[in-house]
Tab-separated table of C-alpha atoms and ligand atoms in Angstrom:
chain	number	residue	atom	x	y	z
A	1	MET	CA	-13.383	130.904	-49.276
A	2	ASN	CA	-15.608	129.757	-52.140
A	3	GLY	CA	-16.861	126.256	-52.859
A	4	PRO	CA	-17.965	123.516	-50.481
A	5	PRO	CA	-15.891	122.905	-47.348
A	6	PRO	CA	-13.370	120.063	-47.626
A	7	PRO	CA	-14.251	116.658	-46.187
A	8	ALA	CA	-13.407	116.084	-42.561
A	9	ILE	CA	-12.716	113.177	-40.229
A	10	ALA	CA	-12.325	113.045	-36.457
A	11	VAL	CA	-11.687	109.921	-34.395
A	12	HIS	CA	-11.482	109.231	-30.660
A	13	GLY	CA	-9.928	106.396	-28.713
A	14	GLY	CA	-11.897	106.890	-25.518
A	15	ALA	CA	-12.040	109.332	-22.651
A	16	GLY	CA	-10.380	107.916	-19.595
A	17	ALA	CA	-8.254	108.206	-16.547
A	18	LEU	CA	-4.510	108.332	-16.465
A	19	ASP	CA	-2.789	106.646	-13.549
A	20	ASP	CA	0.254	108.009	-11.733
A	21	SER	CA	2.550	106.895	-14.502
A	22	GLY	CA	0.550	108.914	-16.999
A	23	THR	CA	-1.154	105.899	-18.506
A	24	SER	CA	-4.625	104.375	-18.362
A	25	GLY	CA	-3.315	101.330	-16.553
A	26	LEU	CA	-3.531	99.325	-19.743
A	27	GLY	CA	0.006	100.063	-20.862
A	28	PRO	CA	1.730	102.877	-22.713
A	29	GLU	CA	-0.516	105.547	-24.196
A	30	ALA	CA	1.592	106.171	-27.298
A	31	PRO	CA	0.058	103.234	-29.220
A	32	ARG	CA	-3.360	104.746	-28.625
A	33	GLU	CA	-2.374	108.036	-30.217
A	34	GLU	CA	-0.772	106.162	-33.106
A	35	GLY	CA	-3.847	103.967	-33.435
A	36	VAL	CA	-6.328	106.827	-33.763
A	37	GLY	CA	-3.965	108.519	-36.219
A	38	ARG	CA	-3.824	105.393	-38.388
A	39	ALA	CA	-7.594	104.989	-38.388
A	40	ALA	CA	-8.153	108.669	-39.210
A	41	ALA	CA	-5.630	108.503	-42.055
A	42	ALA	CA	-7.365	105.479	-43.606
A	43	ALA	CA	-10.779	107.119	-43.309
A	44	TRP	CA	-9.380	110.346	-44.753
A	45	GLU	CA	-8.285	108.472	-47.886
A	46	VAL	CA	-11.879	107.279	-48.348
A	47	LEU	CA	-13.182	110.850	-48.064
A	48	ARG	CA	-10.449	112.320	-50.249
A	49	GLY	CA	-11.340	109.838	-52.983
A	50	GLY	CA	-14.986	110.952	-52.884
A	51	GLY	CA	-16.200	108.116	-50.641
A	52	SER	CA	-19.122	108.526	-48.273
A	53	ALA	CA	-18.955	109.642	-44.659
A	54	LEU	CA	-20.652	106.348	-43.760
A	55	ASP	CA	-17.894	104.287	-45.395
A	56	ALA	CA	-15.250	106.458	-43.738
A	57	VAL	CA	-16.529	106.095	-40.181
A	58	VAL	CA	-17.158	102.353	-40.570
A	59	LEU	CA	-13.602	101.869	-41.831
A	60	ALA	CA	-12.101	103.919	-38.983
A	61	ALA	CA	-14.184	102.069	-36.387
A	62	SER	CA	-13.357	98.610	-37.749
A	63	ILE	CA	-9.619	99.416	-37.766
A	64	LEU	CA	-9.844	100.488	-34.129
A	65	GLU	CA	-11.921	97.418	-33.201
A	66	ASP	CA	-9.110	95.243	-34.561
A	67	ASP	CA	-6.451	97.215	-32.657
A	68	PRO	CA	-6.051	95.549	-29.228
A	69	THR	CA	-5.002	98.875	-27.704
A	70	PHE	CA	-8.656	99.915	-27.593
A	71	ASN	CA	-11.697	98.850	-25.605
A	72	ALA	CA	-13.681	97.728	-28.652
A	73	GLY	CA	-13.691	94.470	-30.585
A	74	THR	CA	-10.430	92.624	-29.881
A	75	GLY	CA	-8.960	93.931	-26.610
A	76	ALA	CA	-12.281	94.967	-25.069
A	77	THR	CA	-12.596	95.217	-21.323
A	78	LEU	CA	-14.116	92.272	-19.420
A	79	THR	CA	-17.492	92.027	-17.716
A	80	ALA	CA	-17.952	90.858	-14.127
A	81	SER	CA	-18.354	87.359	-15.610
A	82	GLY	CA	-14.926	87.549	-17.223
A	83	ASP	CA	-15.994	87.615	-20.827
A	84	VAL	CA	-16.501	90.297	-23.471
A	85	GLU	CA	-19.836	91.910	-24.421
A	86	LEU	CA	-19.669	94.394	-27.274
A	87	ASP	CA	-21.892	97.381	-28.144
A	88	ALA	CA	-21.744	99.522	-31.306
A	89	SER	CA	-23.825	101.971	-33.312
A	90	LEU	CA	-23.803	103.918	-36.511
A	91	MET	CA	-25.870	106.810	-37.920
A	92	TYR	CA	-26.003	108.468	-41.335
A	93	GLY	CA	-26.894	112.146	-41.588
A	94	PRO	CA	-28.779	112.519	-44.898
A	95	THR	CA	-31.360	109.814	-44.127
A	96	LEU	CA	-31.233	109.728	-40.310
A	97	SER	CA	-30.864	105.970	-40.710
A	98	ALA	CA	-29.178	104.124	-37.877
A	99	GLY	CA	-28.088	100.651	-36.850
A	100	ALA	CA	-26.941	99.365	-33.487
A	101	VAL	CA	-26.050	96.183	-31.616
A	102	ALA	CA	-25.581	95.478	-27.925
A	103	CYS	CA	-24.352	92.623	-25.716
A	104	VAL	CA	-22.800	90.840	-28.686
A	105	LYS	CA	-20.316	88.137	-27.699
A	106	ASP	CA	-19.341	86.416	-30.891
A	107	VAL	CA	-18.625	88.997	-33.574
A	108	LYS	CA	-15.160	90.337	-34.374
A	109	ASN	CA	-16.350	93.708	-35.709
A	110	PRO	CA	-19.627	94.840	-34.149
A	111	ILE	CA	-19.611	98.031	-36.249
A	112	LEU	CA	-19.971	95.891	-39.384
A	113	LEU	CA	-22.921	94.135	-37.763
A	114	ALA	CA	-24.409	97.549	-36.859
A	115	ARG	CA	-24.099	98.499	-40.517
A	116	ALA	CA	-25.915	95.326	-41.553
A	117	VAL	CA	-28.657	96.179	-39.049
A	118	LEU	CA	-28.907	99.657	-40.593
A	119	GLU	CA	-29.007	98.441	-44.162
A	120	ARG	CA	-30.677	95.054	-44.061
A	121	SER	CA	-32.628	94.271	-40.897
A	122	GLY	CA	-35.625	96.607	-41.036
A	123	HIS	CA	-34.848	97.315	-37.373
A	124	LEU	CA	-32.535	99.716	-35.589
A	125	LEU	CA	-31.146	97.882	-32.527
A	126	LEU	CA	-30.523	94.159	-32.106
A	127	VAL	CA	-29.100	92.643	-28.919
A	128	GLY	CA	-27.571	89.428	-27.617
A	129	GLU	CA	-28.445	86.147	-29.269
A	130	GLY	CA	-30.831	87.806	-31.714
A	131	ALA	CA	-28.012	90.009	-32.934
A	132	SER	CA	-25.728	86.970	-33.255
A	133	GLY	CA	-28.371	85.076	-35.215
A	134	PHE	CA	-28.795	88.020	-37.567
A	135	ALA	CA	-24.993	88.179	-37.992
A	136	ARG	CA	-24.939	84.540	-39.148
A	137	GLU	CA	-27.791	85.228	-41.591
A	138	MET	CA	-25.764	88.127	-42.982
A	139	GLY	CA	-22.726	85.876	-43.459
A	140	ILE	CA	-20.760	87.427	-40.572
A	141	PRO	CA	-18.944	84.422	-39.085
A	142	ALA	CA	-19.050	83.412	-35.422
A	143	TRP	CA	-15.940	84.617	-33.610
A	144	PRO	CA	-15.044	82.883	-30.321
A	145	ASN	CA	-15.358	85.193	-27.311
A	146	GLY	CA	-11.936	84.059	-26.096
A	147	ARG	CA	-10.332	85.498	-29.220
A	148	LEU	CA	-11.647	88.954	-28.286
A	149	VAL	CA	-9.892	88.703	-24.896
A	150	ILE	CA	-6.264	89.842	-24.796
A	151	PRO	CA	-3.868	88.762	-22.007
A	152	GLN	CA	-3.614	92.311	-20.588
A	153	GLN	CA	-7.381	92.487	-20.097
A	154	ARG	CA	-7.446	89.001	-18.536
A	155	ALA	CA	-4.641	90.037	-16.125
A	156	ARG	CA	-6.475	93.271	-15.275
A	157	PHE	CA	-9.602	91.245	-14.539
A	158	ASP	CA	-7.700	88.756	-12.385
A	159	ALA	CA	-6.040	91.576	-10.429
A	160	ALA	CA	-9.335	93.377	-9.854
A	161	ARG	CA	-11.503	90.653	-8.348
A	162	GLY	CA	-13.708	92.150	-5.656
A	163	VAL	CA	-13.196	95.786	-6.680
A	164	LYS	CA	-16.109	97.988	-7.687
A	165	PRO	CA	-16.898	98.346	-11.407
A	166	ALA	CA	-15.113	101.306	-12.979
A	167	PRO	CA	-17.463	103.981	-14.324
A	168	VAL	CA	-15.233	104.900	-17.252
A	169	GLY	CA	-13.747	102.062	-19.242
A	170	GLY	CA	-11.293	104.051	-21.322
A	171	GLY	CA	-10.431	103.052	-24.850
A	172	THR	CA	-13.920	103.129	-26.381
A	173	ILE	CA	-13.666	104.244	-29.994
A	174	GLY	CA	-15.634	106.559	-32.235
A	175	ALA	CA	-15.480	108.360	-35.564
A	176	VAL	CA	-17.353	111.256	-37.149
A	177	ALA	CA	-17.008	112.439	-40.735
A	178	ARG	CA	-18.304	114.857	-43.313
A	179	ASP	CA	-17.893	113.882	-46.975
A	180	ARG	CA	-17.527	115.918	-50.175
A	181	ALA	CA	-21.280	115.770	-50.748
A	182	GLY	CA	-21.806	117.433	-47.357
A	183	HIS	CA	-23.231	114.333	-45.665
A	184	VAL	CA	-22.200	113.418	-42.135
A	185	ALA	CA	-21.984	110.089	-40.278
A	186	ALA	CA	-21.006	108.897	-36.816
A	187	ALA	CA	-19.916	105.536	-35.402
A	188	THR	CA	-19.125	104.346	-31.861
A	189	SER	CA	-17.959	100.936	-30.579
A	190	THR	CA	-17.072	99.677	-27.100
A	191	GLY	CA	-16.645	96.801	-24.697
A	192	GLY	CA	-18.352	99.038	-22.129
A	193	THR	CA	-17.220	99.644	-18.589
A	194	PHE	CA	-14.744	97.411	-16.768
A	195	LEU	CA	-16.477	94.701	-14.691
A	196	LYS	CA	-19.920	95.763	-15.892
A	197	ARG	CA	-22.826	93.523	-14.969
A	198	PRO	CA	-23.588	91.077	-17.793
A	199	GLY	CA	-26.423	92.514	-19.858
A	200	ARG	CA	-25.557	96.113	-18.980
A	201	VAL	CA	-25.852	98.424	-21.979
A	202	GLY	CA	-24.180	101.833	-21.950
A	203	ASP	CA	-24.542	104.860	-24.175
A	204	SER	CA	-22.475	103.665	-27.129
A	205	PRO	CA	-25.247	101.734	-28.951
A	206	VAL	CA	-27.963	104.209	-27.913
A	207	ILE	CA	-28.777	106.632	-30.727
A	208	GLY	CA	-28.869	110.159	-29.355
A	209	ALA	CA	-26.663	109.257	-26.387
A	210	GLY	CA	-23.423	107.750	-27.724
A	211	THR	CA	-23.944	108.461	-31.415
A	212	TYR	CA	-25.858	110.969	-33.520
A	213	ALA	CA	-25.640	112.250	-37.102
A	214	ASP	CA	-27.949	114.655	-38.919
A	215	ASP	CA	-26.892	116.609	-41.999
A	216	LEU	CA	-28.878	119.572	-40.662
A	217	LEU	CA	-26.996	119.487	-37.336
A	218	ALA	CA	-23.718	117.591	-36.913
A	219	ALA	CA	-22.162	114.168	-36.383
A	220	VAL	CA	-21.217	113.295	-32.792
A	221	SER	CA	-19.622	110.319	-31.001
A	222	ALA	CA	-19.442	110.233	-27.207
A	223	THR	CA	-17.323	108.274	-24.741
A	224	GLY	CA	-17.164	108.003	-20.963
A	225	HIS	CA	-19.507	106.871	-18.211
A	226	GLY	CA	-22.488	105.657	-20.177
A	227	GLU	CA	-25.297	106.033	-17.661
A	228	PRO	CA	-24.958	109.830	-17.182
A	229	ILE	CA	-24.376	110.228	-20.936
A	230	ILE	CA	-27.704	108.509	-21.654
A	231	ARG	CA	-29.518	110.681	-19.103
A	232	ILE	CA	-28.634	113.876	-20.959
A	233	THR	CA	-28.656	112.282	-24.460
A	234	LEU	CA	-25.238	113.813	-24.951
A	235	ALA	CA	-24.691	113.195	-28.677
A	236	ARG	CA	-28.049	114.700	-29.655
A	237	LEU	CA	-27.532	117.573	-27.203
A	238	VAL	CA	-24.213	118.499	-28.808
A	239	ALA	CA	-25.641	118.137	-32.333
A	240	ASP	CA	-28.528	120.452	-31.383
A	241	LEU	CA	-26.074	123.033	-30.056
A	242	VAL	CA	-24.373	123.059	-33.465
A	243	GLY	CA	-27.814	123.381	-35.068
A	244	ALA	CA	-28.457	126.390	-32.831
A	245	GLY	CA	-25.379	128.114	-34.199
A	246	ARG	CA	-22.479	127.076	-31.961
A	247	SER	CA	-19.197	126.080	-33.547
A	248	ALA	CA	-18.266	122.394	-33.187
A	249	PRO	CA	-15.603	123.131	-30.513
A	250	ALA	CA	-18.010	125.354	-28.536
A	251	ALA	CA	-20.824	122.783	-28.755
A	252	ALA	CA	-18.491	120.011	-27.577
A	253	SER	CA	-17.362	122.085	-24.570
A	254	GLU	CA	-20.908	123.038	-23.652
A	255	GLY	CA	-22.072	119.406	-23.878
A	256	ILE	CA	-19.304	118.252	-21.553
A	257	ARG	CA	-19.985	121.136	-19.165
A	258	ILE	CA	-23.639	120.043	-18.972
A	259	LEU	CA	-22.582	116.389	-18.522
A	260	GLY	CA	-20.456	117.339	-15.516
A	261	GLU	CA	-22.771	119.904	-13.956
A	262	ARG	CA	-26.187	118.310	-14.414
A	263	VAL	CA	-25.457	114.617	-13.854
A	264	GLY	CA	-21.888	114.475	-12.543
A	265	GLY	CA	-20.776	112.548	-15.630
A	266	GLN	CA	-17.261	111.997	-16.868
A	267	GLY	CA	-16.609	111.685	-20.577
A	268	GLY	CA	-15.793	113.222	-23.891
A	269	VAL	CA	-17.206	113.954	-27.349
A	270	ILE	CA	-16.009	114.488	-30.892
A	271	VAL	CA	-18.053	116.550	-33.342
A	272	VAL	CA	-17.991	117.441	-37.016
A	273	GLY	CA	-20.525	120.017	-38.129
A	274	PRO	CA	-21.591	121.424	-41.496
A	275	SER	CA	-18.434	123.538	-41.831
A	276	GLY	CA	-16.241	120.464	-41.384
A	277	GLU	CA	-14.468	122.021	-38.432
A	278	PRO	CA	-13.884	119.344	-35.774
A	279	GLY	CA	-14.660	119.855	-32.100
A	280	PHE	CA	-13.404	117.910	-29.080
A	281	ALA	CA	-14.046	118.172	-25.366
A	282	TYR	CA	-13.613	115.907	-22.335
A	283	ASN	CA	-13.561	116.246	-18.563
A	284	THR	CA	-11.420	113.160	-17.965
A	285	PRO	CA	-7.623	113.420	-17.808
A	286	ALA	CA	-7.204	112.278	-21.405
A	287	MET	CA	-8.945	111.405	-24.664
A	288	ALA	CA	-6.879	110.021	-27.556
A	289	ARG	CA	-8.015	111.744	-30.740
A	290	ALA	CA	-7.089	112.363	-34.358
A	291	TRP	CA	-8.528	114.672	-36.994
A	292	SER	CA	-7.910	116.106	-40.423
A	293	ASP	CA	-6.934	119.781	-40.547
A	294	THR	CA	-8.000	122.080	-43.377
A	295	ALA	CA	-4.951	121.064	-45.417
A	296	GLY	CA	-5.886	117.394	-45.041
A	297	THR	CA	-3.033	116.622	-42.666
A	298	ILE	CA	-3.879	114.162	-39.880
A	299	ARG	CA	-3.245	115.580	-36.408
A	300	THR	CA	-3.261	113.574	-33.190
A	301	ALA	CA	-3.404	114.385	-29.472
A	302	LEU	CA	-3.960	112.569	-26.211
B	401	LIG	N1	-19.332	104.877	-22.931
B	401	LIG	C1	-18.910	103.526	-22.710
B	401	LIG	C2	-19.956	102.821	-21.876
B	401	LIG	O1	-20.430	103.373	-20.906
B	401	LIG	C3	-17.580	103.388	-22.043
B	401	LIG	C4	-16.514	104.372	-22.450
B	401	LIG	O2	-16.713	105.170	-23.350
B	401	LIG	O3	-15.429	104.347	-21.824
B	401	LIG	O4	-20.249	101.685	-22.168
């Protein structure tokens, strides 16, 4: 085939466990598959119209943050203190520029704050009150923590008092894209793990662990148990495997194999490399995902 490869989008809605009824315990899974499909379709329109990979992944992530089905933004899982602490990050492949926020309690769309950090802060990662203060300076309004909490998450918290924190939250979201100009971008956003200690930061806002994008390698978003993912810098590992010549699907599988074998981690990744071919892998029972095929049709799977 001649000419540049078509643009590509891939989205995940978190690697997680299914309970005996075939669900994550948060309700029916079908809305999750629909949700990732909707976000991928919206991002695809951006790419099809010549928009940038950065715009596409930010749009997909913000749609999923607003969808209460997912553990990001509204509907995020609760900490051991019973409130929501949000983490998000974003990276752009042509410039290797990145922005991230962690432990944010009063922002509706942390991915938009991560973008402001990337574009306007002169820093890469802002956390807690400093991140909130920067949000206000950027005109991002304060959003009450209680409005991020949905009744299902409150009920899950109330039912789980005294149980051990869950290693895999399920429902984290991420997006990777390649645009017509050949640039890649990646975004990841999460409420973290269920009943996490306040102040705990997982892989999602850590560049190289939860998110990585380099035009010379690939764009990657990870999900799953954050601590093992950080220890093997999973997103960068998978991007490097693409750089070394693996296809996106093969690099994703190898990254997840290493996650399981070297550090006993559970999780998943999505990848888009220079060819635009998407790759997915996970060692949990499920990972909601959506992607554009070569004809530009959005496909979904759980
Ligand atoms: N990776 C996220 C974290 O550890 C959780 C998840 O993806 O389920 O914070």
